XYZ file of C-alpha atoms in Angstrom:
606
model
C 9.444 -11.850 -27.606
C 5.875 -11.627 -28.820
C 4.201 -8.133 -28.672
C 0.582 -7.750 -28.542
C -1.578 -5.214 -27.476
C -4.789 -5.475 -24.637
C -7.200 -5.613 -27.352
C -5.298 -9.104 -28.360
C -5.113 -10.760 -24.400
C -7.605 -13.041 -24.644
C -6.273 -15.167 -22.503
C -5.872 -12.473 -19.687
C -8.182 -12.210 -16.933
C -8.472 -8.444 -17.223
C -6.882 -5.189 -19.083
C -4.907 -4.795 -15.699
C -2.715 -8.180 -16.609
C -0.048 -5.983 -18.323
C -1.112 -2.474 -16.372
C 1.391 -0.868 -14.129
C -0.177 1.098 -11.204
C 1.467 4.414 -9.745
C 0.750 5.750 -6.150
C 0.491 9.323 -5.412
C 0.550 10.586 -1.963
C -0.789 13.783 -2.559
C 0.475 15.887 0.633
C 3.901 15.108 -0.659
C 3.681 15.132 -4.488
C 3.151 18.447 -5.971
C 2.302 22.004 -4.017
C 1.056 24.796 -6.229
C -0.367 27.349 -3.987
C 2.777 27.863 -1.762
C 1.124 26.448 1.371
C 3.457 23.859 1.983
C 0.921 21.152 1.095
C 0.550 18.913 -2.423
C -2.808 19.539 -4.040
C -4.848 18.419 -6.951
C -3.731 21.028 -9.631
C -0.367 19.828 -8.676
C -1.223 16.224 -9.740
C -2.699 17.323 -12.959
C 0.288 19.688 -13.559
C 2.681 16.410 -13.387
C 0.568 14.239 -15.138
C 2.587 14.068 -18.490
C 5.254 13.308 -16.391
C 3.765 9.834 -15.688
C 2.142 9.748 -19.320
C 5.663 9.409 -20.339
C 6.950 7.243 -17.914
C 4.338 4.703 -18.916
C 2.174 4.123 -16.299
C -1.848 2.992 -16.796
C -3.295 3.591 -13.225
C -2.793 6.333 -10.584
C -3.679 5.836 -6.986
C -4.494 8.682 -5.172
C -4.041 8.689 -1.403
C -7.165 10.313 0.072
C -7.946 13.578 -0.778
C -11.737 13.765 0.845
C -12.496 16.244 3.310
C -10.750 15.173 6.497
C -9.186 16.514 9.657
C -6.037 15.215 8.770
C -5.011 13.154 12.306
C -4.288 10.466 10.675
C -3.228 12.793 6.798
C -6.136 12.144 5.535
C -7.204 8.560 6.561
C -9.532 9.969 8.706
C -12.707 10.944 6.458
C -15.360 13.474 7.604
C -16.781 13.497 4.185
C -16.746 11.233 1.592
C -18.240 13.242 -1.055
C -16.258 16.689 -0.631
C -12.753 17.462 -1.118
C -10.196 18.496 1.196
C -9.514 22.249 1.047
C -5.954 21.674 1.710
C -5.986 19.515 -2.037
C -8.343 21.736 -3.672
C -12.238 21.347 -4.953
C -14.150 18.893 -6.476
C -13.731 20.697 -9.991
C -10.386 20.216 -9.576
C -10.876 16.344 -9.002
C -12.898 16.593 -12.063
C -10.211 18.299 -13.946
C -7.697 16.119 -12.917
C -10.064 12.849 -13.951
C -10.275 14.660 -17.414
C -6.759 15.019 -18.343
C -5.662 12.077 -16.763
C -8.304 10.011 -19.376
C -7.316 12.242 -22.229
C -3.827 11.225 -21.356
C -4.850 7.412 -21.303
C -4.673 6.790 -17.432
C -6.991 5.886 -15.151
C -7.590 7.459 -11.620
C -8.174 5.117 -8.641
C -9.172 6.786 -5.482
C -8.261 5.425 -1.490
C -11.216 4.654 0.154
C -11.313 4.305 3.853
C -14.508 2.382 4.927
C -13.320 0.347 7.990
C -13.639 3.238 10.075
C -14.766 7.171 9.582
C -13.243 10.302 11.203
C -15.219 11.220 14.694
C -16.060 14.190 12.910
C -17.982 12.815 10.090
C -21.706 13.231 10.146
C -22.342 9.691 10.517
C -20.498 9.514 14.108
C -22.006 12.964 15.203
C -25.607 11.572 14.942
C -24.664 8.213 15.958
C -22.885 9.975 19.164
C -26.279 11.413 19.890
C -28.005 8.345 19.536
C -29.858 9.652 16.422
C -32.306 6.019 15.951
C -31.137 6.121 12.031
C -27.454 6.040 12.850
C -27.280 4.795 16.356
C -26.058 1.436 15.559
C -23.663 2.716 12.494
C -20.544 2.514 14.688
C -19.387 -0.124 17.347
C -20.517 0.589 20.466
C -20.193 -1.209 23.970
C -21.295 -0.475 27.736
C -18.558 -0.206 30.586
C -17.641 -3.213 31.938
C -20.076 -3.874 35.078
C -19.459 -2.612 38.243
C -17.019 0.138 36.862
C -17.900 3.970 35.956
C -17.306 4.682 32.038
C -14.615 6.686 31.612
C -12.390 5.687 34.827
C -9.515 3.279 34.748
C -10.352 -0.181 33.930
C -14.052 0.478 32.789
C -13.404 -0.042 28.698
C -15.554 -3.305 27.642
C -12.558 -5.326 27.321
C -8.506 -5.027 26.856
C -8.250 -4.065 23.305
C -5.493 -1.662 22.479
C -5.263 0.365 19.564
C -2.438 -0.260 17.002
C -1.536 3.502 17.418
C -0.964 3.021 21.260
C -3.399 2.881 24.067
C -6.893 1.504 24.892
C -8.919 0.834 21.381
C -11.968 2.149 23.028
C -13.216 5.779 23.684
C -15.395 7.141 26.418
C -18.483 9.320 25.142
C -20.227 10.508 28.139
C -23.473 12.095 26.341
C -24.131 8.513 24.788
C -23.123 6.680 27.993
C -21.077 4.259 26.105
C -17.734 3.671 24.554
C -16.868 3.301 20.757
C -14.255 0.998 19.358
C -11.385 2.033 17.148
C -8.538 -0.056 15.894
C -6.303 3.108 14.881
C -6.569 6.579 16.181
C -9.211 7.697 18.677
C -10.299 10.177 16.120
C -11.078 6.900 13.449
C -14.092 5.228 15.115
C -14.859 1.592 13.368
C -17.751 1.319 11.225
C -20.454 -1.220 12.399
C -20.232 -3.546 9.297
C -23.076 -5.859 10.500
C -25.561 -2.342 10.159
C -27.071 -3.183 6.544
C -28.159 0.536 6.052
C -24.776 1.686 6.969
C -23.375 -0.414 4.288
C -25.841 0.491 1.422
C -24.716 4.624 2.576
C -21.291 2.999 1.691
C -22.175 1.371 -1.408
C -24.176 4.884 -2.525
C -21.295 6.769 -1.879
C -18.878 4.524 -4.218
C -21.245 4.746 -7.065
C -21.333 8.502 -6.678
C -17.647 9.031 -7.146
C -17.801 5.882 -9.993
C -20.793 8.162 -11.809
C -18.173 10.965 -11.525
C -15.794 9.379 -13.507
C -13.318 7.331 -11.079
C -11.950 4.151 -12.364
C -12.307 2.278 -9.126
C -10.830 2.180 -5.482
C -8.114 1.143 -3.607
C -9.482 -0.049 -0.212
C -8.045 0.996 2.803
C -7.437 -2.071 5.430
C -11.042 -3.584 3.972
C -9.821 -7.179 5.601
C -10.878 -5.719 8.955
C -14.392 -4.713 8.047
C -15.935 -8.138 9.502
C -15.305 -8.884 13.244
C -15.676 -11.784 15.418
C -18.691 -12.232 17.460
C -19.885 -14.872 19.310
C -23.185 -16.563 18.600
C -25.036 -14.100 21.262
C -23.286 -10.935 19.308
C -21.030 -10.238 21.696
C -16.979 -9.813 21.090
C -14.688 -11.474 22.712
C -13.399 -10.478 26.086
C -17.015 -8.809 27.241
C -19.234 -10.338 30.009
C -20.449 -13.668 29.297
C -19.007 -13.744 25.799
C -17.917 -17.155 24.619
C -14.867 -16.175 23.009
C -11.922 -15.612 25.205
C -9.653 -12.785 25.308
C -5.983 -13.570 24.049
C -2.773 -12.828 25.887
C -1.732 -9.106 26.564
C 1.301 -7.470 25.307
C 4.222 -5.952 27.437
C 1.908 -2.648 27.246
C -0.752 -4.197 29.074
C -3.120 -4.369 25.817
C -4.336 -7.228 23.795
C -3.814 -6.583 20.295
C -7.139 -7.155 18.676
C -6.158 -7.758 15.169
C -6.684 -11.815 15.236
C -10.369 -10.940 15.850
C -10.907 -8.128 13.200
C -8.995 -9.772 10.288
C -10.523 -11.580 7.709
C -13.774 -12.166 9.631
C -16.363 -14.721 9.102
C -18.617 -12.027 7.020
C -15.658 -10.793 4.776
C -16.600 -12.372 1.582
C -20.680 -11.702 2.046
C -19.290 -7.927 2.431
C -17.459 -8.180 -0.699
C -19.693 -9.601 -2.893
C -22.388 -7.678 -1.677
C -19.904 -4.541 -2.444
C -19.499 -5.716 -5.956
C -22.950 -6.555 -6.541
C -24.053 -2.783 -5.642
C -21.481 -0.949 -7.369
C -19.493 -2.700 -9.924
C -21.506 -5.192 -11.754
C -22.471 -3.770 -15.293
C -19.585 -1.625 -15.251
C -16.345 -1.922 -17.511
C -12.645 -0.855 -17.250
C -12.507 -0.424 -13.540
C -9.794 -1.842 -10.899
C -10.503 -2.808 -7.365
C -7.822 -3.622 -5.015
C -8.080 -4.402 -1.256
C -5.529 -3.980 1.454
C -5.487 -7.057 3.002
C -3.257 -7.188 6.605
C -4.007 -10.943 7.695
C -5.155 -12.720 4.796
C -3.381 -15.329 3.645
C -2.314 -16.552 0.001
C -4.943 -19.252 0.187
C -7.668 -16.492 1.077
C -6.185 -14.282 -1.550
C -6.820 -16.519 -4.351
C -10.468 -16.830 -3.196
C -11.002 -13.119 -2.875
C -9.575 -12.298 -6.055
C -10.919 -15.368 -8.084
C -12.800 -14.210 -11.198
C -15.476 -16.713 -11.244
C -16.597 -16.662 -14.420
C -19.202 -19.421 -13.635
C -20.341 -17.695 -10.145
C -20.258 -13.812 -10.884
C -22.363 -13.131 -8.061
C -19.361 -13.985 -5.908
C -16.836 -11.782 -7.315
C -14.770 -9.914 -4.295
C -11.871 -8.025 -5.473
C -9.239 -7.729 -8.700
C -6.178 -8.005 -6.358
C -4.937 -7.639 -2.982
C -2.032 -6.483 -1.245
C -0.895 -8.700 1.333
C 2.257 -7.926 3.513
C 4.530 -11.123 4.714
C 6.769 -9.733 2.667
C 7.483 -6.533 4.797
C 6.559 -8.001 7.880
C 9.477 -10.107 8.065
C 11.693 -10.132 11.341
C 9.108 -7.448 12.921
C 7.596 -9.114 15.891
C 10.289 -9.013 18.558
C 9.644 -7.411 21.799
C 9.314 -4.007 20.141
C 7.326 -5.047 17.253
C 8.410 -3.339 14.258
C 10.149 -1.019 15.790
C 12.790 -3.090 17.253
C 15.655 -3.037 14.557
C 16.656 -6.372 12.937
C 18.094 -7.346 9.703
C 15.767 -7.776 7.085
C 17.677 -9.565 4.514
C 16.145 -10.093 0.638
C 16.520 -13.537 0.940
C 13.679 -13.616 3.716
C 11.625 -11.582 1.030
C 11.789 -14.300 -1.770
C 9.555 -17.155 -0.040
C 6.998 -14.417 0.233
C 6.613 -13.494 -3.343
C 6.169 -17.290 -4.113
C 3.139 -17.160 -2.020
C 2.137 -14.253 -3.934
C 2.376 -16.281 -7.002
C 0.373 -18.885 -5.947
C -2.370 -16.917 -5.631
C -1.829 -16.591 -9.874
C -1.759 -19.917 -9.824
C -5.241 -20.622 -7.957
C -6.986 -18.662 -10.512
C -6.803 -14.970 -8.468
C -4.194 -12.210 -9.409
C -1.764 -10.200 -6.968
C -0.324 -6.973 -6.342
C 3.395 -6.295 -6.634
C 4.841 -4.157 -4.650
C 8.208 -2.940 -2.168
C 6.985 0.218 -1.214
C 4.104 2.632 0.216
C 2.898 5.309 2.163
C 3.277 3.149 5.077
C 6.558 1.623 4.320
C 10.034 2.435 4.148
C 11.705 2.924 1.017
C 12.938 -0.331 -0.384
C 16.397 0.780 -1.656
C 17.181 1.766 2.173
C 15.467 -1.455 3.281
C 16.681 -3.871 1.009
C 19.017 -2.353 -1.360
C 22.481 -0.311 -0.197
C 22.218 3.531 -0.225
C 25.371 4.054 0.901
C 26.978 5.526 -2.291
C 24.914 7.031 -4.927
C 26.379 4.154 -7.313
C 25.082 1.341 -5.170
C 21.776 3.424 -4.766
C 21.253 3.480 -8.357
C 22.344 -0.288 -9.199
C 20.182 -1.725 -5.970
C 17.219 0.457 -7.099
C 17.746 -0.946 -10.548
C 18.078 -4.674 -9.225
C 14.941 -4.471 -6.932
C 12.877 -2.996 -9.781
C 13.640 -5.441 -12.275
C 13.114 -8.540 -9.724
C 9.594 -6.826 -8.716
C 8.365 -6.023 -12.175
C 9.258 -9.168 -14.087
C 7.009 -11.386 -11.625
C 3.482 -12.082 -12.627
C 0.921 -9.835 -11.355
C 0.524 -5.872 -11.343
C 3.430 -4.036 -10.305
C 2.758 -0.867 -8.032
C 5.220 1.770 -8.316
C 5.425 4.328 -5.287
C 6.184 8.121 -6.026
C 9.676 8.687 -6.080
C 10.642 5.036 -6.358
C 11.252 5.325 -10.500
C 14.312 8.040 -8.864
C 15.558 5.333 -6.357
C 14.438 7.987 -3.322
C 15.352 7.160 -0.136
C 14.311 6.809 3.590
C 14.696 10.217 5.547
C 17.687 11.711 6.557
C 16.117 12.650 9.838
C 17.891 12.382 13.039
C 15.528 13.878 16.051
C 12.059 12.271 16.784
C 10.641 16.294 16.091
C 11.685 16.184 12.419
C 8.558 13.400 12.062
C 5.049 14.078 11.939
C 3.928 10.505 11.695
C 0.914 9.609 14.100
C 1.776 6.021 14.386
C 5.447 6.626 15.273
C 5.083 9.417 17.803
C 2.242 7.724 19.821
C 4.626 4.176 19.978
C 7.567 6.453 20.665
C 6.242 7.873 23.642
C 4.092 4.358 24.621
C 7.307 1.929 24.065
C 9.698 4.277 25.538
C 7.549 4.697 28.618
C 6.902 1.257 29.384
C 10.232 0.304 28.849
C 10.305 -2.024 26.160
C 12.787 -0.075 24.060
C 15.235 2.786 24.792
C 14.753 6.329 23.613
C 17.770 5.655 21.181
C 16.627 2.037 19.897
C 13.134 3.705 19.159
C 14.442 6.210 17.228
C 16.771 3.694 15.055
C 13.396 1.910 14.601
C 11.554 4.852 13.343
C 14.429 5.818 10.971
C 14.728 2.236 9.924
C 10.764 1.455 9.072
C 8.688 5.144 10.156
C 6.148 5.751 7.649
C 7.400 9.368 7.272
C 10.194 7.476 5.040
C 7.897 7.388 2.368
C 6.083 10.669 2.706
C 9.007 13.197 2.376
C 8.198 15.495 -0.458
C 8.711 14.189 -4.347
C 11.977 15.287 -5.665
C 11.614 17.153 -8.763
C 14.575 19.007 -8.797
C 17.848 19.991 -7.162
C 16.259 23.404 -5.649
C 15.467 24.937 -2.198
C 12.271 22.462 -1.546
C 13.255 19.727 -4.568
C 10.588 21.508 -6.725
C 7.920 20.197 -4.774
C 6.991 23.977 -4.433
C 8.412 27.188 -5.596
C 12.140 28.148 -4.046
C 10.862 31.165 -2.420
C 7.370 29.723 -1.079
C 6.638 31.504 2.250
C 5.700 28.233 3.855
C 8.054 25.500 4.071
C 6.839 21.871 3.074
C 5.012 20.336 5.480
C 7.764 17.312 6.066
C 11.176 18.159 5.566
C 13.040 17.595 2.295
C 15.543 14.690 2.021
C 18.914 16.743 1.837
C 19.890 13.889 -1.511
C 17.692 15.972 -3.307
C 21.038 17.603 -4.803
C 21.593 14.466 -6.812
C 18.259 12.014 -6.456
C 15.548 13.879 -8.552
C 13.689 13.792 -11.693
C 15.457 16.693 -13.352
C 18.890 14.973 -13.333
C 17.312 11.840 -14.659
C 14.282 12.122 -17.137
C 16.799 12.666 -20.384
C 19.788 10.316 -18.820
C 19.360 6.615 -20.352
C 21.465 5.356 -17.502
C 18.844 6.450 -14.448
C 17.231 4.371 -12.551
C 13.775 6.708 -14.358
C 15.070 4.802 -17.405
C 15.286 1.570 -16.220
C 11.670 2.083 -14.827
C 10.606 2.807 -18.478
C 11.911 0.160 -19.943
C 10.744 -2.546 -17.463
C 6.940 -0.622 -17.757
C 7.590 -0.731 -21.675
C 8.284 -4.725 -21.442
C 5.111 -5.352 -19.474
C 3.273 -3.501 -21.994
C 4.923 -5.416 -25.194
C 5.584 -8.682 -23.933
C 2.813 -11.582 -23.432
C 5.241 -13.524 -22.025
C 6.263 -11.043 -18.966
C 2.495 -10.165 -18.494
C 0.857 -13.832 -18.729
C 3.662 -16.250 -18.795
C 4.019 -18.887 -15.943
C 6.460 -18.015 -13.179
C 8.714 -20.795 -11.293
C 11.212 -20.473 -8.727
C 14.998 -21.726 -9.175
C 17.840 -22.290 -6.258
C 15.688 -21.372 -3.558
C 18.144 -22.129 -0.787
C 20.912 -19.707 -2.484
C 21.663 -17.067 0.080
C 22.666 -14.292 -2.416
C 20.958 -14.875 -5.852
C 17.405 -14.698 -6.906
C 16.373 -16.816 -9.834
C 13.235 -17.416 -11.478
C 11.735 -18.324 -14.631
C 8.956 -16.997 -16.792
C 7.323 -19.492 -19.488
C 4.884 -19.101 -21.994
C 4.643 -21.974 -25.180
C 8.315 -22.424 -26.120
C 9.319 -19.030 -24.803
C 11.421 -19.043 -21.498
C 12.702 -15.825 -19.747
C 15.160 -16.422 -17.246
C 15.505 -13.686 -14.125
C 17.948 -13.559 -12.088
C 19.629 -10.899 -9.379
C 22.441 -10.736 -7.226
C 20.679 -8.699 -4.275
C 23.774 -8.576 -2.284
C 26.891 -6.301 -2.057
C 29.612 -8.955 -2.856
C 30.035 -11.299 -6.060
C 27.934 -14.224 -5.918
C 28.417 -17.395 -8.328
C 25.429 -17.879 -10.094
C 23.535 -20.965 -8.983
C 23.381 -24.495 -10.578
C 19.983 -24.567 -11.853
C 20.038 -21.035 -13.310
C 23.295 -22.194 -14.560
C 22.032 -25.130 -16.200
C 19.775 -23.374 -17.950
C 22.323 -21.264 -19.281
C 24.156 -24.299 -20.688
C 27.477 -22.980 -19.080
C 30.754 -22.086 -20.733
C 30.498 -19.381 -23.289
C 28.953 -15.978 -23.953
C 27.542 -17.333 -27.293
C 25.192 -19.958 -25.014
C 23.935 -16.999 -22.542
C 20.868 -15.903 -24.809
C 19.569 -12.905 -25.551
C 19.574 -9.869 -22.660
C 16.420 -8.521 -22.831
C 16.741 -5.960 -19.801
C 19.519 -5.698 -17.177
C 21.343 -3.069 -15.041
C 24.575 -3.732 -16.714
C 25.480 -3.566 -20.473
C 24.483 -6.793 -22.312
C 27.800 -7.397 -23.255
C 28.821 -7.293 -19.617
C 26.312 -9.700 -18.437
C 26.900 -12.086 -20.907
C 30.695 -12.121 -19.587
C 29.304 -12.705 -16.186
C 27.341 -15.254 -16.944
C 29.716 -17.273 -18.812
C 32.288 -16.953 -16.173
C 29.527 -18.116 -13.937
C 29.726 -15.169 -11.159
C 27.195 -12.091 -10.967
C 28.489 -9.229 -9.700
C 27.225 -7.081 -6.490
C 23.678 -6.031 -7.351
C 23.581 -7.242 -10.841
C 20.197 -8.055 -11.963
C 19.287 -9.564 -15.775
C 16.355 -11.130 -17.640
C 17.662 -13.431 -20.601
C 15.482 -14.857 -22.878
C 16.261 -18.848 -23.329
């Protein structure tokens, strides 16, 4: 395979074409002061581990000052660090040390909403003329007294349960919040508010941050009628959609990918990123189609004024089979074969001139090895974790690793509701169980399967009492219980083990850094109807790399199109096994026999 360096990537869209990003959830990564919460000095302490792994970019979930109603995604001061995590000086030290080790740092940025304790909201609530319209305010329904049942401007419900409208007596109006009532939505129609956001972003970029991951950025532009009225309010030209079993209308369809989204993102790019180099912008984009993603992420060299974001997170693959009566909480099977068409859509973004993010895990999603792999035994956990890693990292795009994914960390082993901290899980438990949509047992099973705390358990560094997240004799236990499988799933046991999940990730990262075929090659899927084996080809010039994986717990035949490329018949015709979760000789034997064993995954140079 052709070796190359970033400086010679003339055909690459940017430096991130062969980069790998590592997401850190700071409160669960490393605690250095024994208060049970991870902190910035802890991240700085672990930077050599990340540099050795080979990642290029670190993405930090929010560390801004916050009341922590939604674990930091409710920001009360964009230009300060929450004392839980440290200080601005700690952040400066982290940035300097990461840069010295050759890694960039991207901060999570939440600008769809703030905390209700943000100074902007406090002034808006008091009707300060300079801030009065910075949030989405609306009058009570005519003929109703504000704050009473049925007086809300329309029937929109929050994604976290209950009404999406909160009454403020001192202002005499309701404010809109898609998420928690402590997370009021900003009014992106207001130009002064937007300028304040851009000024804050420039402040961080000038301080040394290398870009932003933008939380729910696709929700900033709402749909209004010609007179500026939201759906369902008096005299609106926009009708309300159908209410769900809880009696509320989900506002998502009228908030996602709204009519001014492109305008706002282009304006942001011009105000913050024009003239800068080496940055990364990635948007969390629920509700964005693959075709729209190609438009949003297009480099558009002939029209630089249309630049928006470098890449997006799309959620088709993590949302499959989640729309029953209980939504995502109604536990149904989510076989990996249902993920494959979603990955094909993401690859179409690149084909159309955009770029795509590749991920299975993040702070809002369950652990991939528990969701699509097999964590019933340690051997199967290791095999399936490697298989998932291989099929994801050999796609075209920018791979993201969520902390602990490189160790094969699993879902939380909790059995009681009291063990969970996630606001969404707890609120929806009471709402759906209270409404009779799901039983208590069904809802707990749903939280165990897809709840956000599955990804938030403390990082498992070693097998000590608190998994090395903090000292074993710390007075405060970690904010969230450590998974008991820390005894055998931990970094200390894997970093020097050449057969570990960790070692396998290092191989995949190194391959993306050194293989032009992996970083830039075209992508095409094979044998799409096969129920067990996922197969695709990467090609560049005369080089072709066949990737195939049996994503099931039983032996499976090598499907026809893949078998034809392999030539069939003999091990000598198989080609070079570039990377696999079985020894190369075993892989050749399996392929020549036409059968892949359970969870066998390999990339073969044809």
